CSV table of C-alpha atoms and ligand atoms in Angstrom, one decimal:
chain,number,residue,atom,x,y,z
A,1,UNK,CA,0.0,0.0,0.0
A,2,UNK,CA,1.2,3.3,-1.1
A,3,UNK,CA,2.1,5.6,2.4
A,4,UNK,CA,0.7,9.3,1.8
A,5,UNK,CA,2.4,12.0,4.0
A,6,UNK,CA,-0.7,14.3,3.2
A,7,UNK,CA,0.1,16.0,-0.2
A,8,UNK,CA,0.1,14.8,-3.9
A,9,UNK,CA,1.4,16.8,-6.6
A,10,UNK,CA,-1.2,17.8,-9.1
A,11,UNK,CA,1.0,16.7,-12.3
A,12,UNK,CA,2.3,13.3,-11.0
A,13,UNK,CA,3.0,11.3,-8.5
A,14,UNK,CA,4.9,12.4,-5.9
A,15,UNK,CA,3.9,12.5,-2.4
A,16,UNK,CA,5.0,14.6,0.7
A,17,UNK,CA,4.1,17.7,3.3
A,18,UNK,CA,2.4,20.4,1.6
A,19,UNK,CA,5.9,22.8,1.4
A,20,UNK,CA,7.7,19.3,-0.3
A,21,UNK,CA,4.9,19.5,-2.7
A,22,UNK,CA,4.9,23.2,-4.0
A,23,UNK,CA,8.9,23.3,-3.4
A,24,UNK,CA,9.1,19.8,-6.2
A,25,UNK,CA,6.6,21.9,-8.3
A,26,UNK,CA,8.5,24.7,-9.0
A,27,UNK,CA,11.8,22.4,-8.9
A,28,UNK,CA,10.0,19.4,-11.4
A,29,UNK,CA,7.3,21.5,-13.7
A,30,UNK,CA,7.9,24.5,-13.6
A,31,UNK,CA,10.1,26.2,-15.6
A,32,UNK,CA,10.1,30.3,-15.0
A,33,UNK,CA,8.1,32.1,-12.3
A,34,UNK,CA,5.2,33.3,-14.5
A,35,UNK,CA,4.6,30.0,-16.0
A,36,UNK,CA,1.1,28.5,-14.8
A,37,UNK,CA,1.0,25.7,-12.9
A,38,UNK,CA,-2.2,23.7,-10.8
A,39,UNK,CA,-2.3,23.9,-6.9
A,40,UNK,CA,-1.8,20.4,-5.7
A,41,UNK,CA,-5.1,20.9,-3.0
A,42,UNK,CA,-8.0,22.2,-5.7
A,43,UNK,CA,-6.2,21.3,-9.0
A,44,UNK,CA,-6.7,25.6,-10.0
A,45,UNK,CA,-4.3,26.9,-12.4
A,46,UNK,CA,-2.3,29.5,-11.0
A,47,UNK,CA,0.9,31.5,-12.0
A,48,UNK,CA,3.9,29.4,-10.3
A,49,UNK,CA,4.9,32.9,-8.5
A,50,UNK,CA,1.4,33.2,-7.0
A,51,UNK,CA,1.1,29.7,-5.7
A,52,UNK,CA,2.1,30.2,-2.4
A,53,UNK,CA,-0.2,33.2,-2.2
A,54,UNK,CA,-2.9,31.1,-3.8
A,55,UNK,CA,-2.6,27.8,-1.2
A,56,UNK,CA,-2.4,30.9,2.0
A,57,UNK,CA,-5.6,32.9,0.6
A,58,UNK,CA,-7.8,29.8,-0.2
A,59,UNK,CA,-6.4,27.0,1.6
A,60,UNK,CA,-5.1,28.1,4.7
A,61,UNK,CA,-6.2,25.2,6.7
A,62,UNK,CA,-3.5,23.4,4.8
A,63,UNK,CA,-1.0,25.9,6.1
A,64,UNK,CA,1.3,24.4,8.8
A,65,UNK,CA,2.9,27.9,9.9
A,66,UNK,CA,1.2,30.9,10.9
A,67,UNK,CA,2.6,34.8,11.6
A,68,UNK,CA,2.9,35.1,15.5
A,69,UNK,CA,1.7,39.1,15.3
A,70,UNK,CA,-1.4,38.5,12.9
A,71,UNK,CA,-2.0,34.5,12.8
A,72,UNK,CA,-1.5,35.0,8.8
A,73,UNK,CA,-0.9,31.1,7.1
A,74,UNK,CA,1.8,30.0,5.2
A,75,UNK,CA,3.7,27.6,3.7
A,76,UNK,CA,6.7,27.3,5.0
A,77,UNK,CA,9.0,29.5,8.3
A,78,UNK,CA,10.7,31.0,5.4
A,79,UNK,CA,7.6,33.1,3.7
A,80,UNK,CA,6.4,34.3,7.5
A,81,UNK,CA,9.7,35.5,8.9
A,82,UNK,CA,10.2,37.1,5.3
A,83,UNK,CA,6.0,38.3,6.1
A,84,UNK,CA,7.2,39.5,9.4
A,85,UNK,CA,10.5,41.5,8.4
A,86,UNK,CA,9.0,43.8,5.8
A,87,UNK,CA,6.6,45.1,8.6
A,88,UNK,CA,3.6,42.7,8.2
A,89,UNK,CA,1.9,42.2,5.5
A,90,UNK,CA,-1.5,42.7,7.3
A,91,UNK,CA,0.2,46.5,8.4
A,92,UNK,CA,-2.8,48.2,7.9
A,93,UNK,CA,-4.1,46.0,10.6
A,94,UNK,CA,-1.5,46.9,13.1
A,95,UNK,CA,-1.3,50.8,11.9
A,96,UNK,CA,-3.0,53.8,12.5
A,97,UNK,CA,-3.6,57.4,10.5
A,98,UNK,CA,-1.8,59.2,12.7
A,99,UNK,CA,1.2,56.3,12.8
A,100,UNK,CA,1.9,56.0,9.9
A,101,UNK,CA,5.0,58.0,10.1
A,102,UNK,CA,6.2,56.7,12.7
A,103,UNK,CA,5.5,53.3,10.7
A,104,UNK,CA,7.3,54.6,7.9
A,105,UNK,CA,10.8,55.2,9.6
A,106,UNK,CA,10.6,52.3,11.5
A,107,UNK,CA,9.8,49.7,9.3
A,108,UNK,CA,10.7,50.5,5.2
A,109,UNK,CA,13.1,53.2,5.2
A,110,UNK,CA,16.3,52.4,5.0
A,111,UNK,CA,19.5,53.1,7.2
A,112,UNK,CA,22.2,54.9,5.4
A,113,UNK,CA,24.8,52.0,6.4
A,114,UNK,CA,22.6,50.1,4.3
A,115,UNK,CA,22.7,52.2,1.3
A,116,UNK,CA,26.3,53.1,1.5
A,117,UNK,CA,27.1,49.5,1.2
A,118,UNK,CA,25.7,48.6,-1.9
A,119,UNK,CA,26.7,52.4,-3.3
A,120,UNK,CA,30.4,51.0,-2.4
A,121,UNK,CA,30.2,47.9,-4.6
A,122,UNK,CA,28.5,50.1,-7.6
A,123,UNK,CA,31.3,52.3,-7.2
A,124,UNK,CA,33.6,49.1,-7.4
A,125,UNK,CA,31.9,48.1,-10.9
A,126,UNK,CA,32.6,51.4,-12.3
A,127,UNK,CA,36.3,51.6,-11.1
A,128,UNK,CA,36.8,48.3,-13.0
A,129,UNK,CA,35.6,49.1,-15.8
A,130,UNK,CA,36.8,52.4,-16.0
A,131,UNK,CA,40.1,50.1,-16.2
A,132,UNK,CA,39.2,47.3,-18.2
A,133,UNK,CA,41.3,47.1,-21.5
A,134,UNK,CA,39.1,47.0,-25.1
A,135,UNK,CA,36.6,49.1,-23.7
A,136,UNK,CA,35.7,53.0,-23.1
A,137,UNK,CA,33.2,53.8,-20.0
A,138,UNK,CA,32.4,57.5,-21.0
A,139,UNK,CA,30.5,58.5,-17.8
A,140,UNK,CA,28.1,55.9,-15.0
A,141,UNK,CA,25.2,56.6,-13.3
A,142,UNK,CA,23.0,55.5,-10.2
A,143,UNK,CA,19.3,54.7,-11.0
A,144,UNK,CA,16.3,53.0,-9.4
A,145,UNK,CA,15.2,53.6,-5.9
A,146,UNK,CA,18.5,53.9,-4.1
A,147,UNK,CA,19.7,56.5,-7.1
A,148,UNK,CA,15.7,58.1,-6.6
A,149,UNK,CA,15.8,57.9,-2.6
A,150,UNK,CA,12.3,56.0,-2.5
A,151,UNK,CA,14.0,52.6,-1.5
A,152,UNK,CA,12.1,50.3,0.8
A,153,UNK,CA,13.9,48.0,3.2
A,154,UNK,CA,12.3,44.8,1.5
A,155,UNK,CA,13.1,45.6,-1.5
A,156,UNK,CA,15.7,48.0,-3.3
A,157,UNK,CA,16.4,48.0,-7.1
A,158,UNK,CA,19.3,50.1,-8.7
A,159,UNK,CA,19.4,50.6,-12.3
A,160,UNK,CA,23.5,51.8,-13.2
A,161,UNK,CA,24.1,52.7,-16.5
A,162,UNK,CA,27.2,52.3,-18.2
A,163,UNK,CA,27.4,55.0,-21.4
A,164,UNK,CA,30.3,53.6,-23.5
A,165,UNK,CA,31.0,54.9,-27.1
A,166,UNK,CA,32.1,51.1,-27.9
A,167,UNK,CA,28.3,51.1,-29.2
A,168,UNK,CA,27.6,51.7,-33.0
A,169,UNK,CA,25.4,55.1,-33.8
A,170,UNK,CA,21.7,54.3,-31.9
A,171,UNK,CA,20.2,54.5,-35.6
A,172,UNK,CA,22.3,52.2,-36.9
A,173,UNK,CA,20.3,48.6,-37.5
A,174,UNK,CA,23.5,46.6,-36.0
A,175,UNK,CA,22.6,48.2,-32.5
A,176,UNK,CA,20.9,45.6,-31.0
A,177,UNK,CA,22.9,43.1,-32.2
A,178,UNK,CA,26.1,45.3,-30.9
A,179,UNK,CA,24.5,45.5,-27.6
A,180,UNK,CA,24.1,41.7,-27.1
A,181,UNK,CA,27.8,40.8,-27.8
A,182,UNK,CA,28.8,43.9,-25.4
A,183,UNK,CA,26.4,42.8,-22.8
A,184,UNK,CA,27.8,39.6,-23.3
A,185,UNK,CA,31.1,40.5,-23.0
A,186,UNK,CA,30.3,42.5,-19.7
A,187,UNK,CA,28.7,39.9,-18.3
A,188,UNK,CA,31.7,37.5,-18.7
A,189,UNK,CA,34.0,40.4,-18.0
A,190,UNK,CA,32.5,40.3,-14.3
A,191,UNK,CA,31.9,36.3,-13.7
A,192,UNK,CA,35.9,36.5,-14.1
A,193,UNK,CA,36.6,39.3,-11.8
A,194,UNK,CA,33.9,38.9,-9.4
A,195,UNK,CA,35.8,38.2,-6.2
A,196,UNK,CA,38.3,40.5,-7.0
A,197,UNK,CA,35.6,43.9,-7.1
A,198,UNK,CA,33.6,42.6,-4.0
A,199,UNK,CA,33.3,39.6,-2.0
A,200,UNK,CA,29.0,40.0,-2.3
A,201,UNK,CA,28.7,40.3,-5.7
A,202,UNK,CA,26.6,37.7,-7.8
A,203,UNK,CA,26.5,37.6,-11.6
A,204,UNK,CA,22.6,36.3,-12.1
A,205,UNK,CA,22.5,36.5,-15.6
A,206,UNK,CA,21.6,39.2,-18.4
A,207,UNK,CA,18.3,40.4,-20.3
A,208,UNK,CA,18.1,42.1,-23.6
A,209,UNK,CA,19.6,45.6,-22.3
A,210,UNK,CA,21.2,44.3,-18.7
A,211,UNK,CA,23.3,42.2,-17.2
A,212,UNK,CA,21.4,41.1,-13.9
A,213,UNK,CA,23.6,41.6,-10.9
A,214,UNK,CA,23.1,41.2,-6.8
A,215,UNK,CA,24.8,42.4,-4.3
A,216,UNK,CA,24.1,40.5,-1.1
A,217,UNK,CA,24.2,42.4,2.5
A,218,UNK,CA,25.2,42.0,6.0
A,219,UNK,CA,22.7,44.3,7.2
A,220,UNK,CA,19.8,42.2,9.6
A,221,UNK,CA,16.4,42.8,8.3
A,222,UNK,CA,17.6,44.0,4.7
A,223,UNK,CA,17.2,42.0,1.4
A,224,UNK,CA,19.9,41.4,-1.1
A,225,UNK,CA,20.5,44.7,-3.6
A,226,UNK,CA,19.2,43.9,-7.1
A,227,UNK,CA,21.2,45.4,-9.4
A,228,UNK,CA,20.5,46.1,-13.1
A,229,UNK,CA,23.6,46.9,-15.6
A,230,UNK,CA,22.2,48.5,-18.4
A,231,UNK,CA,24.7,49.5,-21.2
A,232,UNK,CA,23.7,52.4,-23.7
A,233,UNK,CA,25.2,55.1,-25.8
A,234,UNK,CA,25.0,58.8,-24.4
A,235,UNK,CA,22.4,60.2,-26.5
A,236,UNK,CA,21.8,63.1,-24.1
A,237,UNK,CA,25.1,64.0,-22.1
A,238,UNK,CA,25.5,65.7,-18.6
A,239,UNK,CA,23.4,68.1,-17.7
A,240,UNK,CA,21.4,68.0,-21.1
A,241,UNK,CA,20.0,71.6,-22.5
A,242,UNK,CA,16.1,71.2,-23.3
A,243,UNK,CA,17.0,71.9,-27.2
A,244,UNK,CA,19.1,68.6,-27.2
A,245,UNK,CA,16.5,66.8,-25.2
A,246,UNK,CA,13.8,68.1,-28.1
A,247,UNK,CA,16.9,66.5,-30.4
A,248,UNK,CA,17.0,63.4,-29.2
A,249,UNK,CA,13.0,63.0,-28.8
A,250,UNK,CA,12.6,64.6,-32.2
A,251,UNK,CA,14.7,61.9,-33.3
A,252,UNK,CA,13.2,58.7,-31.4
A,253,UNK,CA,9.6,59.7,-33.1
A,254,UNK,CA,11.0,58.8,-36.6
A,255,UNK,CA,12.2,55.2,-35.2
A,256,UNK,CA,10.8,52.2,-35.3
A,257,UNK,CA,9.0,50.9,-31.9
A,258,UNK,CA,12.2,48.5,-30.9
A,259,UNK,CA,14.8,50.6,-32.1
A,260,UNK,CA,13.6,53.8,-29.8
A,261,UNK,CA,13.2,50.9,-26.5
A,262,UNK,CA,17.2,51.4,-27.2
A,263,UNK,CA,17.1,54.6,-26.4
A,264,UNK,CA,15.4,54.2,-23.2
A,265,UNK,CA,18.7,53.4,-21.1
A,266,UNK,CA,20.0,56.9,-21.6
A,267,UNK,CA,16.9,58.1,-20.4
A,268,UNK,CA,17.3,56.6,-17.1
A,269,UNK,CA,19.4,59.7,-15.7
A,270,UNK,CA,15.9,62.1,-16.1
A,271,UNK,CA,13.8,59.6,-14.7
A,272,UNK,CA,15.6,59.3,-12.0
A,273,UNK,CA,16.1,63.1,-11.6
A,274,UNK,CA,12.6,63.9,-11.8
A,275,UNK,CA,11.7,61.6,-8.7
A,276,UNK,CA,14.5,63.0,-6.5
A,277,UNK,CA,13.9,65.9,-6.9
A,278,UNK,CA,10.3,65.8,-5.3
A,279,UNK,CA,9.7,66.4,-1.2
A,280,UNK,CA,10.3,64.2,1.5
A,281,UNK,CA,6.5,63.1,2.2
A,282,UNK,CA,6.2,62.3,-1.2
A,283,UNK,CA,8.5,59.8,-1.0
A,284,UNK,CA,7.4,58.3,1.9
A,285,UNK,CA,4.1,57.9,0.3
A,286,UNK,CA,5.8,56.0,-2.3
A,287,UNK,CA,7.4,53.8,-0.4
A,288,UNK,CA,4.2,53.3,1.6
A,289,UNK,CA,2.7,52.4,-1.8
A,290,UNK,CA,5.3,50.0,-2.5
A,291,UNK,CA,4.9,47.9,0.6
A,292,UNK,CA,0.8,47.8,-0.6
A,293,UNK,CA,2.6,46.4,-4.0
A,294,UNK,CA,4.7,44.0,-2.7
A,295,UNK,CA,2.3,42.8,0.0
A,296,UNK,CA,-1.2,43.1,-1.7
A,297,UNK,CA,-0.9,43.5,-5.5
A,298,UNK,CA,-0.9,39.6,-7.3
A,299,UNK,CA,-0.1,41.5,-10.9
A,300,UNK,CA,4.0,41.1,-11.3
A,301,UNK,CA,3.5,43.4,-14.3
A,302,UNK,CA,2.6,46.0,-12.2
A,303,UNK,CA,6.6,47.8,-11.7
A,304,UNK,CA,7.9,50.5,-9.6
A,305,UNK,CA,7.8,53.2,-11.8
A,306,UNK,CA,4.2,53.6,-12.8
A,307,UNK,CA,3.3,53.8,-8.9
A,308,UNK,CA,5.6,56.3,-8.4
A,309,UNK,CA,4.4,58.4,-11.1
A,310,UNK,CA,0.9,58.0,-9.6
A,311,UNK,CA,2.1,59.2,-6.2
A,312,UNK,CA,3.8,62.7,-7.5
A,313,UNK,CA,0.7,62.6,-9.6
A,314,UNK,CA,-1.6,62.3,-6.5
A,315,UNK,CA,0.4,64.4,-4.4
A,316,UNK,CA,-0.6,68.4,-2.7
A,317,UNK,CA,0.8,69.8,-0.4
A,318,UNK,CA,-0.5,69.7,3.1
A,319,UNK,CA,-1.9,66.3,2.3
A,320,UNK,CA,-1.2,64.0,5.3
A,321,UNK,CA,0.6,60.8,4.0
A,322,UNK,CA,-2.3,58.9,5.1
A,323,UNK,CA,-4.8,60.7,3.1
A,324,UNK,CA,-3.0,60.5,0.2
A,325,UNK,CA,-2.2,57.3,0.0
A,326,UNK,CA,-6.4,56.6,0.1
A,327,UNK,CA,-6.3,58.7,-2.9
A,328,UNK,CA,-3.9,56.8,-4.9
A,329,UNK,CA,-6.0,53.6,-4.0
A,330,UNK,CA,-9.1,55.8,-5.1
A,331,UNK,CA,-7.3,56.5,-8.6
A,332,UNK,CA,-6.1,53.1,-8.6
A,333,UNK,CA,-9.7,51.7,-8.1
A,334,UNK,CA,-10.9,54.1,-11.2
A,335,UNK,CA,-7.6,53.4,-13.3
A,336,UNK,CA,-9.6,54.2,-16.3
A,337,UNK,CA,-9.7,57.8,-15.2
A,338,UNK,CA,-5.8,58.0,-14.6
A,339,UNK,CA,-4.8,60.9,-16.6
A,340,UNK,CA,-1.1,63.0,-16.3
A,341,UNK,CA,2.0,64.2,-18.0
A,342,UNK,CA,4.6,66.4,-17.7
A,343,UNK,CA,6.4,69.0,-19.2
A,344,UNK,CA,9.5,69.2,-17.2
A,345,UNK,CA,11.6,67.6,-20.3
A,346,UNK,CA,9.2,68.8,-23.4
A,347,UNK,CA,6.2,69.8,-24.8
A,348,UNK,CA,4.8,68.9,-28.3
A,349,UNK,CA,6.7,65.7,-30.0
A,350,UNK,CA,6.0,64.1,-32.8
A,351,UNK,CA,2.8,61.6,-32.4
A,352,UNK,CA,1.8,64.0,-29.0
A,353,UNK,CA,-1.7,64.1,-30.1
A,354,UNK,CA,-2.2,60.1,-30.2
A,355,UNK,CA,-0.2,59.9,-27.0
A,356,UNK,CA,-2.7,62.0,-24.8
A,357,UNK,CA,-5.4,60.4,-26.1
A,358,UNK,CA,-4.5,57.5,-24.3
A,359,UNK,CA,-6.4,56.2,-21.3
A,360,UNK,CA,-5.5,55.3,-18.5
A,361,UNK,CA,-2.0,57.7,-19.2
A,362,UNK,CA,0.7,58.1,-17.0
A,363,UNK,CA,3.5,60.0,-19.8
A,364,UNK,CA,6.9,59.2,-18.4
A,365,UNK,CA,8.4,62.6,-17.6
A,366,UNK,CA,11.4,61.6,-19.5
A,367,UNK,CA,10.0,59.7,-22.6
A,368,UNK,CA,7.3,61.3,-24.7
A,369,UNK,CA,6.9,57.8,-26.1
A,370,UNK,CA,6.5,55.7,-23.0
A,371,UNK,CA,3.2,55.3,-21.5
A,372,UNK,CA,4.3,53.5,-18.8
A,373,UNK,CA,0.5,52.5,-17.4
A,374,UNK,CA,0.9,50.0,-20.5
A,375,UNK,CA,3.5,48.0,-19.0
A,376,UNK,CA,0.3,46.6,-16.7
A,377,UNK,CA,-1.5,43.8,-17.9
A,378,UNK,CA,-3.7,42.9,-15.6
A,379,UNK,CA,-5.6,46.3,-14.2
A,380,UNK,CA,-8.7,44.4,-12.8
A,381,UNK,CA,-6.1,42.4,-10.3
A,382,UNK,CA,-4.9,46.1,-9.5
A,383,UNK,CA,-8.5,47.3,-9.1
A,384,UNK,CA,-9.7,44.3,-6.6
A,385,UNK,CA,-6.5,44.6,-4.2
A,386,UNK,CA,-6.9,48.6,-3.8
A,387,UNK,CA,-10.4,48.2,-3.6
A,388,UNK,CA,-10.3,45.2,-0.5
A,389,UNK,CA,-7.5,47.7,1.1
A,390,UNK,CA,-9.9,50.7,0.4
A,391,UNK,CA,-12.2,48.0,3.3
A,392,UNK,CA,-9.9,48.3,6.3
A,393,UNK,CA,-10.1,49.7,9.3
A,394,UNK,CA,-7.4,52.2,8.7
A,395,UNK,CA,-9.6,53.7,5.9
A,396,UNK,CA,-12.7,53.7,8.3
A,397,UNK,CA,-12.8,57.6,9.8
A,398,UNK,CA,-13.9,58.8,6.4
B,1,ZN,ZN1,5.0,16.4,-9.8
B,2,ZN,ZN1,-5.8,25.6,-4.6
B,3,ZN,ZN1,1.8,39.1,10.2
């Protein structure tokens, strides 16, 4: 007789506890995080990243291990402690209006020890290749949250990029190609050298404009720095005038769709400006909106940078952190009606017309061509999670 141990995978045979089960899933028949796969308790197809979500949300019986501040399920120690160290992901629960400043600083801003140390190993990267024979770094910059000071202790993403005249003309239709073999020649470049620029650095692998890098740290209660290295020619330069920004965006509008996504690394520097440059509260609403992302949102193709948008977007002054952050949920709720650009980097560009008649639009302040509430593909997951947090308690003195 065959001895069950309480789960059986969905796809074959193989028995065990319910955390052997999902872990062989994801090991045996799954092959990339967004691939679907079936829950092995109610045979329901689910994306392999949302599995464990799934199995907590509708089968939390089955859950062995539960949060010790808000009795949460999940699967495995792992998943609670992780629950537990960004703040709870029930923090609404635990959080008041008039907290939530306090909540804030205490549980997703970041120490500057923290930031400092992964700064140091970016700085590292650029020193050596600044040095590195066969190939010219023209100038390296700091992006994503650390570069935009909306990090989040759970989570921090830095896009650097490397501006290198090694890189045929942008027009040219070799680019792409160019870019792979350079790409791939960084990447290997680095897996060589790694131990020698920092003991915590991991090569993960590379995309079609980065190589993927992390840098782990020692900090307790921190995650691992994810580190993007994009590579890209200079189209705009330091401290760019607005007639050779309306250049450069005169000049994208008569490319093709993939050819102008190669111009979107060079970009990086404005987008970056544009969200430091904004107050202090404003950024701790964003990172407050981040933690509802990571903890609430089930859509992966939901990023960063549309949020954050959203938040300047959303933002007046005098608002109290708390009441704005109900009316990004609000707008979020009724993302049909999301409607804003800026001028800060031009005006009228080719196509302009078309663009703003776009709904929902959020017009990346530093790409006329980039409606970045595109990149979402699944709005009616975004409108059900803002909606169910719209129902808490915390929301309930309106
Ligand atoms: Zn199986
Ligand atoms: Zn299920
Ligand atoms: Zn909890």
């Amino acid at each position: 007789m065959e001895i069950m141990t309480g789960h059986t995978c969905d796809s074959c045979s193989f028995n065990g506890t319910l955390l052997e089960v999902v872990q062989h899933n994801r090991k045996v028949h799954v092959s990339d995080k967004t691939d679907a796969t079936s829950c092995c308790i109610c045979s329901g197809r689910v994306l392999s990243c949302n599995l464990r979500r799934h199995i907590r949300n509708c089968h939390p019986d089955d859950c062995a291990v539960r949060c010790y501040i808000c009795s949460e399920p999940f699967v495995e120690d792992k998943d609670m402690r992780n629950h537990v160290r960004c703040g709870c992901l029930n923090f609404l629960d635990h959080c008041r209006p008039d907290d939530v400043n306090k909540y804030i600083s205490k549980h997703l801003q970041t120490d500057a020890a923290y930031r400092s140390e992964c700064s140091d190993v970016v700085d590292r990267v650029d020193t050596f290749f600044e040095d590195c024979e066969g190939f010219t770094l023209d100038r390296f910059i700091q992006g994503g949250s650390i570069g935009k000071g909306t990090v989040i202790k759970s989570k921090s993403d830095i896009d650097c990029v490397m501006f290198t005249s090694n890189l045929p003309s942008i027009d040219s239709p070799d680019y792409s190609r160019q870019l792979q073999f350079s790409l791939e020649w960084v990447e290997d470049k680095l897996k060589e050298s790694r131990l020698s620029i920092a003991y915590n650095l991991e090569v993960l692998g590379r995309t079609s404009h980065a190589v993927k890098l992390r840098v782990k740290t020692k900090k307790k209660g921190h995650e691992s720095h994810d580190v993007d290295l994009l590579l890209a020619t200079d189209l705009l330069g330091e401290c760019p005038t607005q007639d050779k920004k309306k250049k450069v965006y005169t000049m994208m509008g008569r490319m093709s769709r993939s050819a102008r996504e190669n111009c979107s690394a060079a970009l990086v520097e404005l987008q970056v400006a544009f969200v430091k440059k904004q107050p202090a509260e404003v950024k701790n609403l964003i990172r407050l909106v981040k933690m509802w992302k990571a903890s609430c949102v089930w859509e992966p193709s939901l990023t960063s940078y549309p949020l954050e948008l959203l938040c300047i977007h959303t933002w007046r002054p005098h608002m109290s952190v708390a009441d704005a952050f109900e009316a990004v949920l609000r707008k979020l709720s009724d993302y049909r009606s999301i409607y804003t650009y800026w001028s800060d980097n031009y005006t009228a560009v080719i196509d302009h017309e078309e663009m703003l008649s776009k709904r929902p639009l959020i017009l990346d302040p530093a790409n006329p061509y980039n409606n970045v509430a595109d990149r979402c593909r699944d709005w009616d997951a975004v409108v059900e999670a803002a909606e169910e947090t719209l129902q808490k308690p915390f929301f309930s003195r309106y």
